PDB file of C-alpha atoms in Angstrom:
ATOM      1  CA  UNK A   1     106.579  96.289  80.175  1.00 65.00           C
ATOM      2  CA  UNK A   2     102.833  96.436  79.200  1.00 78.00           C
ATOM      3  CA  UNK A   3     100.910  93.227  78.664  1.00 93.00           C
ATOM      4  CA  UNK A   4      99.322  93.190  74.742  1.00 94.00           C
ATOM      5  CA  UNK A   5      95.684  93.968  76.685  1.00 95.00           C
ATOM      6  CA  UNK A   6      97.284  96.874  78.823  1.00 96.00           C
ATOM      7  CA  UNK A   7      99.196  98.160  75.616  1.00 96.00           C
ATOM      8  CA  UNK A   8      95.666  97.875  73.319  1.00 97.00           C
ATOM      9  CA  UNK A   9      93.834 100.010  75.874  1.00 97.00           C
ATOM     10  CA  UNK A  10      96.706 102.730  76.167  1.00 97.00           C
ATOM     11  CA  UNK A  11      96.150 103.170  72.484  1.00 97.00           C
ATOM     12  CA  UNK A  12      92.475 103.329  73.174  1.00 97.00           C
ATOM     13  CA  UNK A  13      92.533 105.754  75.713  1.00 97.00           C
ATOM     14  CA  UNK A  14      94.980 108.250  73.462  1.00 96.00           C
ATOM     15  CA  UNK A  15      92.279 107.850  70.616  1.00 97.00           C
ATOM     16  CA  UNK A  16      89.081 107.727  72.594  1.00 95.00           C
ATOM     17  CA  UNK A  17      90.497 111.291  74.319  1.00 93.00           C
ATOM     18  CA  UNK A  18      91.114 112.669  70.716  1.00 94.00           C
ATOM     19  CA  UNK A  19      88.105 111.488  68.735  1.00 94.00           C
ATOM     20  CA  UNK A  20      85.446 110.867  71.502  1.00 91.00           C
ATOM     21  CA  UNK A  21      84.240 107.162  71.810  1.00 91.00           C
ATOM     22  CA  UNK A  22      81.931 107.430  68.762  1.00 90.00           C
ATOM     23  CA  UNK A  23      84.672 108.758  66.878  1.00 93.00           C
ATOM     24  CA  UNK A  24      86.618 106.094  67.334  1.00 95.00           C
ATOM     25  CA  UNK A  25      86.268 102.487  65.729  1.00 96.00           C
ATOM     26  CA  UNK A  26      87.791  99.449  67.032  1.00 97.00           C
ATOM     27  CA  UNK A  27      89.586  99.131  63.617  1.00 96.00           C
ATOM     28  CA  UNK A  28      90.922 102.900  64.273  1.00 97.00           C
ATOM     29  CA  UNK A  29      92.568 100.907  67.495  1.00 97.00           C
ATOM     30  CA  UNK A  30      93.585  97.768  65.484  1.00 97.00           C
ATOM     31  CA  UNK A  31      95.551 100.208  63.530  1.00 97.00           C
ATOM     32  CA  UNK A  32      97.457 102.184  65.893  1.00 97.00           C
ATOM     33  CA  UNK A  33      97.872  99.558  68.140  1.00 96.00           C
ATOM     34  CA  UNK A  34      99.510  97.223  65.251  1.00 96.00           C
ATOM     35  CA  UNK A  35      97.253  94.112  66.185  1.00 96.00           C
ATOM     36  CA  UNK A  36      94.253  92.555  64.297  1.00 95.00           C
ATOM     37  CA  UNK A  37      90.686  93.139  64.999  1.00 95.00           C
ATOM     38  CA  UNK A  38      90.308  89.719  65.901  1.00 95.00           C
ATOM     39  CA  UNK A  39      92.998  90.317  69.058  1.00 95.00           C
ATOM     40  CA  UNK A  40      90.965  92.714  70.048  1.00 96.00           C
ATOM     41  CA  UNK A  41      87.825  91.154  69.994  1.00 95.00           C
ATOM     42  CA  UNK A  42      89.489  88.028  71.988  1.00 95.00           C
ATOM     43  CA  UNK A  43      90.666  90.272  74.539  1.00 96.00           C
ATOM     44  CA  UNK A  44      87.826  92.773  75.119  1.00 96.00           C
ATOM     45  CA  UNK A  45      84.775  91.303  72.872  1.00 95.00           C
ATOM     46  CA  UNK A  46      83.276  94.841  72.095  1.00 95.00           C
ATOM     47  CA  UNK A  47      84.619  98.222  71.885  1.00 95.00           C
ATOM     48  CA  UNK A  48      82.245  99.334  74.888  1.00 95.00           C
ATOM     49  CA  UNK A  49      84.057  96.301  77.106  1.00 96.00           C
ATOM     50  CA  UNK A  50      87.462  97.940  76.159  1.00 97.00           C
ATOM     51  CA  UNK A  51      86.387 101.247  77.046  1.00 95.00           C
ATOM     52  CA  UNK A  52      84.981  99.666  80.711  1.00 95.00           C
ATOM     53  CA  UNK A  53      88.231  97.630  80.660  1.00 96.00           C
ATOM     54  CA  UNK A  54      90.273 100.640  80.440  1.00 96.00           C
ATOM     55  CA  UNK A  55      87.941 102.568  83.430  1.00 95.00           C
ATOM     56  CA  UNK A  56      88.737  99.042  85.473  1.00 95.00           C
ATOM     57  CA  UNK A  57      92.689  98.882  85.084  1.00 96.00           C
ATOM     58  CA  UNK A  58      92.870 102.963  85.368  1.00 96.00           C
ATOM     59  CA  UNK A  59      90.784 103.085  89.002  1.00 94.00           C
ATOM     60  CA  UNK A  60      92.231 100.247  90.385  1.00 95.00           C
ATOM     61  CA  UNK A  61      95.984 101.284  90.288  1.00 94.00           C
ATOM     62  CA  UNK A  62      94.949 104.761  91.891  1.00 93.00           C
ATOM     63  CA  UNK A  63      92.872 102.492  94.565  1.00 94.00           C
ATOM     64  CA  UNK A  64      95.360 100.154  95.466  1.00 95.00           C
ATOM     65  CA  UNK A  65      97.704 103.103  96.067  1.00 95.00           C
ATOM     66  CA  UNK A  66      95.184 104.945  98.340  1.00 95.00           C
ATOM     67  CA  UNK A  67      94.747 100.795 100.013  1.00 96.00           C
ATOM     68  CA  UNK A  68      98.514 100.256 100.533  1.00 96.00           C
ATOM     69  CA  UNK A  69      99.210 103.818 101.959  1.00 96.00           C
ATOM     70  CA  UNK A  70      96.128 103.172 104.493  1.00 96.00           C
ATOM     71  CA  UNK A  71      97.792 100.248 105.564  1.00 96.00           C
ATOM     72  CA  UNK A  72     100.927 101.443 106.220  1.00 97.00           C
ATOM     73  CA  UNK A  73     102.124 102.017 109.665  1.00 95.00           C
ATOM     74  CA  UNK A  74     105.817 103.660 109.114  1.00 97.00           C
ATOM     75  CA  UNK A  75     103.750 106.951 107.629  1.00 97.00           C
ATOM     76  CA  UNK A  76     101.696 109.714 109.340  1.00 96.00           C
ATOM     77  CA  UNK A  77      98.556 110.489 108.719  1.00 97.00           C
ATOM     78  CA  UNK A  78      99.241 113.923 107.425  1.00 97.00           C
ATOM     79  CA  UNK A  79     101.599 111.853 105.400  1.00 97.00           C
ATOM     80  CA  UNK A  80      99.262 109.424 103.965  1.00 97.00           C
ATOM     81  CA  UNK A  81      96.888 112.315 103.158  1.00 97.00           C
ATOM     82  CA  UNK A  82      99.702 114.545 101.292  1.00 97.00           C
ATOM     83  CA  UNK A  83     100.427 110.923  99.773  1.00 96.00           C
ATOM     84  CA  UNK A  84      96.804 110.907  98.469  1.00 96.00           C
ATOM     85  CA  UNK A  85      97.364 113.859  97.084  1.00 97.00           C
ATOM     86  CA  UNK A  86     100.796 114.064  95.200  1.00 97.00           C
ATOM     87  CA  UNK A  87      99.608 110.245  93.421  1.00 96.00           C
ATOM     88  CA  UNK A  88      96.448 112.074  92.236  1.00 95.00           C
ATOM     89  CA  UNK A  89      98.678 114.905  91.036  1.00 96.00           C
ATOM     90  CA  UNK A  90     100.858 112.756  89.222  1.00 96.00           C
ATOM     91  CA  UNK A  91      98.152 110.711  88.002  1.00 95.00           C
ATOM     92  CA  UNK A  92      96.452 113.626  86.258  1.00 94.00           C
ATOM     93  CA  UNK A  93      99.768 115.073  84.895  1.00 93.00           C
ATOM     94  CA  UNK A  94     100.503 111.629  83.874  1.00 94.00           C
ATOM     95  CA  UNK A  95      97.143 110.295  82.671  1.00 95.00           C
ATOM     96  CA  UNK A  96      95.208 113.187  80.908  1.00 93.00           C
ATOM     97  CA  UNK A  97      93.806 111.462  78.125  1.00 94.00           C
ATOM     98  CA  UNK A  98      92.065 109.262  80.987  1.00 95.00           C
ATOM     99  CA  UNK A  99      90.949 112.290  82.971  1.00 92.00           C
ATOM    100  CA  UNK A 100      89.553 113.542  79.910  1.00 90.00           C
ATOM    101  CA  UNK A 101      87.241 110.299  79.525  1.00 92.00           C
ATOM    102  CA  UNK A 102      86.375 110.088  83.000  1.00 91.00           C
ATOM    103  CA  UNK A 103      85.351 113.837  83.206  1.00 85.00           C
ATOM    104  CA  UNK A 104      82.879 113.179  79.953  1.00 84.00           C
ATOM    105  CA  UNK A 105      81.613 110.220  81.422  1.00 83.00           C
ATOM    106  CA  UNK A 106      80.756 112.702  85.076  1.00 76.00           C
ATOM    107  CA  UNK A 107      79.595 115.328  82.487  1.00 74.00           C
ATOM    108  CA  UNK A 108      77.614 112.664  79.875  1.00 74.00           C
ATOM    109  CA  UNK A 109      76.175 109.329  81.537  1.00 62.00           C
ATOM    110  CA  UNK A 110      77.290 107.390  77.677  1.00 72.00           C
ATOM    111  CA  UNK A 111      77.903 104.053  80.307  1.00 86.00           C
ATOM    112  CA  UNK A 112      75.557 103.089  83.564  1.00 89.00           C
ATOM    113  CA  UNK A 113      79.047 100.796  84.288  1.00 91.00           C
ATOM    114  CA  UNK A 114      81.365 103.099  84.242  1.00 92.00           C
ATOM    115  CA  UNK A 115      78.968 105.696  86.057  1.00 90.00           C
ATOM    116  CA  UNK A 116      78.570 102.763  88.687  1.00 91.00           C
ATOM    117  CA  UNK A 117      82.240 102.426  88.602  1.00 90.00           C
ATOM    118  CA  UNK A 118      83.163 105.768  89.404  1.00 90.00           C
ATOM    119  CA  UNK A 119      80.440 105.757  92.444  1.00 92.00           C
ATOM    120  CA  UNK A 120      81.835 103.281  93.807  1.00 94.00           C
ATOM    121  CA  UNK A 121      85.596 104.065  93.439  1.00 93.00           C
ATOM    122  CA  UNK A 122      84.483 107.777  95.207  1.00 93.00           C
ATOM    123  CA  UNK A 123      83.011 106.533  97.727  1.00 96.00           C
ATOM    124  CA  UNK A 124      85.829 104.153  98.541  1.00 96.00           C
ATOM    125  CA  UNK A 125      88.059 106.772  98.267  1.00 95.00           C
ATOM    126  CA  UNK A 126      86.188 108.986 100.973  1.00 97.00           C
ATOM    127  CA  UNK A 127      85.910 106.054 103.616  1.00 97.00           C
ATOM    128  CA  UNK A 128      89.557 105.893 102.823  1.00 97.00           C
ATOM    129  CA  UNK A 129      90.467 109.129 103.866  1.00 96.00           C
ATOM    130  CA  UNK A 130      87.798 108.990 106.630  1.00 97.00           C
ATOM    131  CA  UNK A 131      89.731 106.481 108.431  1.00 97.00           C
ATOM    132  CA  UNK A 132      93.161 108.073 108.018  1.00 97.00           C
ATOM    133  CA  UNK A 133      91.718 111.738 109.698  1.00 97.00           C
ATOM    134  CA  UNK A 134      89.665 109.895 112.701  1.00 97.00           C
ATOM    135  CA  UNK A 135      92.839 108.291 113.145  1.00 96.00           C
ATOM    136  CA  UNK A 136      94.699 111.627 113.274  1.00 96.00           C
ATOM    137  CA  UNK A 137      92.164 113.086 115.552  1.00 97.00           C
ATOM    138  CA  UNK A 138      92.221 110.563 117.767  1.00 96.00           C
ATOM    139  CA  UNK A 139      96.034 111.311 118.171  1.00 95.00           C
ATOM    140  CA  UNK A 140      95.527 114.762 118.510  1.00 95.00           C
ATOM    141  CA  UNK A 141      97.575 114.828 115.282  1.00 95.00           C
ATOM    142  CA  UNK A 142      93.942 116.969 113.404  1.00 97.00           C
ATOM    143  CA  UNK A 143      91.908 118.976 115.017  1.00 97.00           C
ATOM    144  CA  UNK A 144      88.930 119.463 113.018  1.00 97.00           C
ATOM    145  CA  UNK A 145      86.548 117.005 111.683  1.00 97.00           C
ATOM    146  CA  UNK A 146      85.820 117.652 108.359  1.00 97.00           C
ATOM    147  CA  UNK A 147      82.659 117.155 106.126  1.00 97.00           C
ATOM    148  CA  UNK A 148      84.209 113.769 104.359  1.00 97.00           C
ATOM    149  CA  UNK A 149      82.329 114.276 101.185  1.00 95.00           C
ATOM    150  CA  UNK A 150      83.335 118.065 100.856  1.00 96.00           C
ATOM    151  CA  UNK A 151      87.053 117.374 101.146  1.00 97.00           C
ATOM    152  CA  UNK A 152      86.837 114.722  98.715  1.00 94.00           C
ATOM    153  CA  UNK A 153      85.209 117.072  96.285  1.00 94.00           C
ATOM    154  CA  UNK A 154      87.714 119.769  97.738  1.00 96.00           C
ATOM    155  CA  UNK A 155      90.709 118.007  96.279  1.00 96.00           C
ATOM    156  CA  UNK A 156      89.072 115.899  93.292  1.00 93.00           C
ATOM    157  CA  UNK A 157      87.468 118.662  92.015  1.00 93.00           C
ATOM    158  CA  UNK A 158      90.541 121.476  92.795  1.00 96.00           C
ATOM    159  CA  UNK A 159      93.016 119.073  90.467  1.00 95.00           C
ATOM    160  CA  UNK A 160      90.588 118.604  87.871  1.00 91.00           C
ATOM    161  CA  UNK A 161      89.813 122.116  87.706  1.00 92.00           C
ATOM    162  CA  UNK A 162      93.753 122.470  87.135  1.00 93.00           C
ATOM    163  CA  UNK A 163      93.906 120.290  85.035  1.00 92.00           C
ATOM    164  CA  UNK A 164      91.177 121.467  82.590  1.00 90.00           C
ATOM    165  CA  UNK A 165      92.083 125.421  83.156  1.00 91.00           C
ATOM    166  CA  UNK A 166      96.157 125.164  82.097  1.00 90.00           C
ATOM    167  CA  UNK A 167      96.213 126.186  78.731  1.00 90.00           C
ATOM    168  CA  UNK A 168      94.195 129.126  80.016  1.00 91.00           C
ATOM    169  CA  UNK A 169      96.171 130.147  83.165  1.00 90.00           C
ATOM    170  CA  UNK A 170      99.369 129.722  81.186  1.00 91.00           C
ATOM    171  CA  UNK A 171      97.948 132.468  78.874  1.00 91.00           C
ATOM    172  CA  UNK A 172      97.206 134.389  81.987  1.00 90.00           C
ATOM    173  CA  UNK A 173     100.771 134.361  82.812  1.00 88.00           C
ATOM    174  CA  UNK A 174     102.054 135.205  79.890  1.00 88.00           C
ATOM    175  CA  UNK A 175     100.624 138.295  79.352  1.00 90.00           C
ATOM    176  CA  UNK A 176     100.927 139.257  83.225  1.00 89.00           C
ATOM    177  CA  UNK A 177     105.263 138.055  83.646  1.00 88.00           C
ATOM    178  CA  UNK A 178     107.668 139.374  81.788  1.00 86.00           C
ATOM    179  CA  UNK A 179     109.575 136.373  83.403  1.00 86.00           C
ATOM    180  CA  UNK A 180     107.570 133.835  82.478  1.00 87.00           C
ATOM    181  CA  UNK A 181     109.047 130.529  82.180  1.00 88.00           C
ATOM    182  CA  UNK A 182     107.575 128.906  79.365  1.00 86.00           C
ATOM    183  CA  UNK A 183     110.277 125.743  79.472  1.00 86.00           C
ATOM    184  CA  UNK A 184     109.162 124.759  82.954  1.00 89.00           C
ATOM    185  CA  UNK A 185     105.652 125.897  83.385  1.00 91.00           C
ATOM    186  CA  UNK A 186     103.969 122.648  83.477  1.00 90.00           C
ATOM    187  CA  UNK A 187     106.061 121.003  86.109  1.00 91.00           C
ATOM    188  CA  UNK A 188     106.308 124.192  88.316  1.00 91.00           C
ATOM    189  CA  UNK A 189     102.274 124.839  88.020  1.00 93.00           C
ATOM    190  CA  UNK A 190     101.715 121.073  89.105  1.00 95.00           C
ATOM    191  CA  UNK A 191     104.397 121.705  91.888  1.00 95.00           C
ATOM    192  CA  UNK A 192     101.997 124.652  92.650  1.00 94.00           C
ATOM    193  CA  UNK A 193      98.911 122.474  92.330  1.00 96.00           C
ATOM    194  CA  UNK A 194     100.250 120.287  94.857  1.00 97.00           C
ATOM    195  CA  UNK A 195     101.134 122.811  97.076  1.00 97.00           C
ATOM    196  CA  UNK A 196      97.775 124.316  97.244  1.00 97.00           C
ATOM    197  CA  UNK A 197      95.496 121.357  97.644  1.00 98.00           C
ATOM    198  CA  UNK A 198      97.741 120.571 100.713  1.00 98.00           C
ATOM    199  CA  UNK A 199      97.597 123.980 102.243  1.00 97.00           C
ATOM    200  CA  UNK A 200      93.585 123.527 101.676  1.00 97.00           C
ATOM    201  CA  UNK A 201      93.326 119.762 103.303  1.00 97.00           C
ATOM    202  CA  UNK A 202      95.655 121.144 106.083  1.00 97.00           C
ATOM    203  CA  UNK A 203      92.964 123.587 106.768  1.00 97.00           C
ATOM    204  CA  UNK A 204      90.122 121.358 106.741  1.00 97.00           C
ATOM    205  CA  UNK A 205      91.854 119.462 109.037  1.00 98.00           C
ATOM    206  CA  UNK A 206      93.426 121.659 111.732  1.00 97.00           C
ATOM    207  CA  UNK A 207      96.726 120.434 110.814  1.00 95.00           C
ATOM    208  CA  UNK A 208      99.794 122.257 112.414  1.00 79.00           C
ATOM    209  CA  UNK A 209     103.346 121.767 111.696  1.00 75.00           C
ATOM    210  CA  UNK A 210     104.385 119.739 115.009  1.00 65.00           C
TER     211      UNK A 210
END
C-alpha cells in the first residue's frame, strides 16, 4: 500500500511524463491525486521538491536492489550481474513514465539536483558492478576485465534504447511476420531485451557456461 507522499508523486510522475514539468501545475496533481494543494505543499513545499522527491524514492529502490544483491553470498556473480539486469528490465517495463523524465533530464539539464543525482547514482552503480566482476575474476569465474564505464553504458544505454525504439520495432515486425504476435509482443520483446543485454555482458566478461 502506498503512503499519501508515495501515492502524490505516482500521480506526478504519470502527469509530468504526459505534459512535461512545465505543463504540469501542482493543482493539475491536486486534482488527479484527489488531495488539496495545501497536502501537497506540506509534503513536498514546491512542485520542483516533488519532482526531486520523486528522482529520490525512484533511484533509491533500484540502488538498494543493486546493494542487497552485492551483499549476498548464496548468489554467483554471473548471477548478481544477470540480477542487475532483469531488475533494470523490469524497472523500465514497469516504470516508463519515470524513464521518460530521467531521459529528459540526461537530454535537458531543467535541475542541477537531479543532474547531481543521477551522477552519483551511475557512478554507484558502476563501483557496484566493479566489485561483483573483480570478484568473479578472481575466481576464475570471468575472464576478461572490462572497461567499467563502457559496460555500464553497454547495458543502461542498450535498455533505454529499447525502451524508446518499441513502438517503432513493433512496426518493423509487423510489416516483416505474417505471424506476428501482437497480444504478446511487449512481454516477449522485453524477454528478448533481457536476453540480449546478457549475451552482451557475458561477452564483456569472458563468461562461459561452467
Amino acid at each position: 500500500m502506498a503512503t499519501k507522499e508515495e501515492h502524490i508523486m505516482m500521480v506526478a510522475e504519470k502527469l509530468f511524463a504526459a505534459n512535461g514539468y512545465n505543463g504540469t501545475s501542482v493543482r493539475d496533481i491536486a486534482t488527479k491525486a484527489k488531495v488539496n494543494v495545501s497536502m501537497i505543499s506540506y509534503y513536498f513545499g514546491s512542485k520542483e521538491n516533488l519532482l526531486e522527491e520523486l528522482f529520490k524514492w525512484r533511484m533509491e529502490e533500484g540502488l538498494n536492489f543493486a546493494k542487497n544483491t552485492l551483499e549476498n553470498s548464496e548468489l554467483s556473480e554471473i548471477e548478481k550481474i544477470e540480477g542487475f539486469i532483469d531488475n533494470f528490465v523490469n524497472r523500465v517495463q514497469r516504470l516508463r513514465d519515470f524513464f521518460l523524465l530521467v531521459h529528459t533530464q540526461q537530454v535537458i539539464a531543467q535541475n542541477k539536483n537531479i543532474q547531481n543525482f543521477l551522477k552519483d547514482y551511475k557512478i554507484n552503480y558502476i563501483e557496484i558492478n566493479q566489485k561483483i566482476i573483480e570478484q568473479g575474476l578472481g575466481k576464475g569465474i570471468f575472464t576478461i576485465r572490462p572497461s567499467y564505464h563502457l559496460l555500464q553504458c553497454t547495458i543502461s544505454g542498450t535498455i533505454f534504447n529499447a525502451m524508446h525504439g518499441m513502438k517503432l520495432y513493433k512496426e518493423y515486425l509487423k510489416k516483416h511476420n505474417p505471424n506476428f504476435d501482437e497480444k504478446h509482443y511487449e512481454s516477449q520483446y522485453f524477454e528478448e531485451v533481457r536476453s540480449h543485454v546478457k549475451s552482451i555482458v557475458r561477452a564483456m566478461v569472458g563468461y562461459k557456461e561452467q
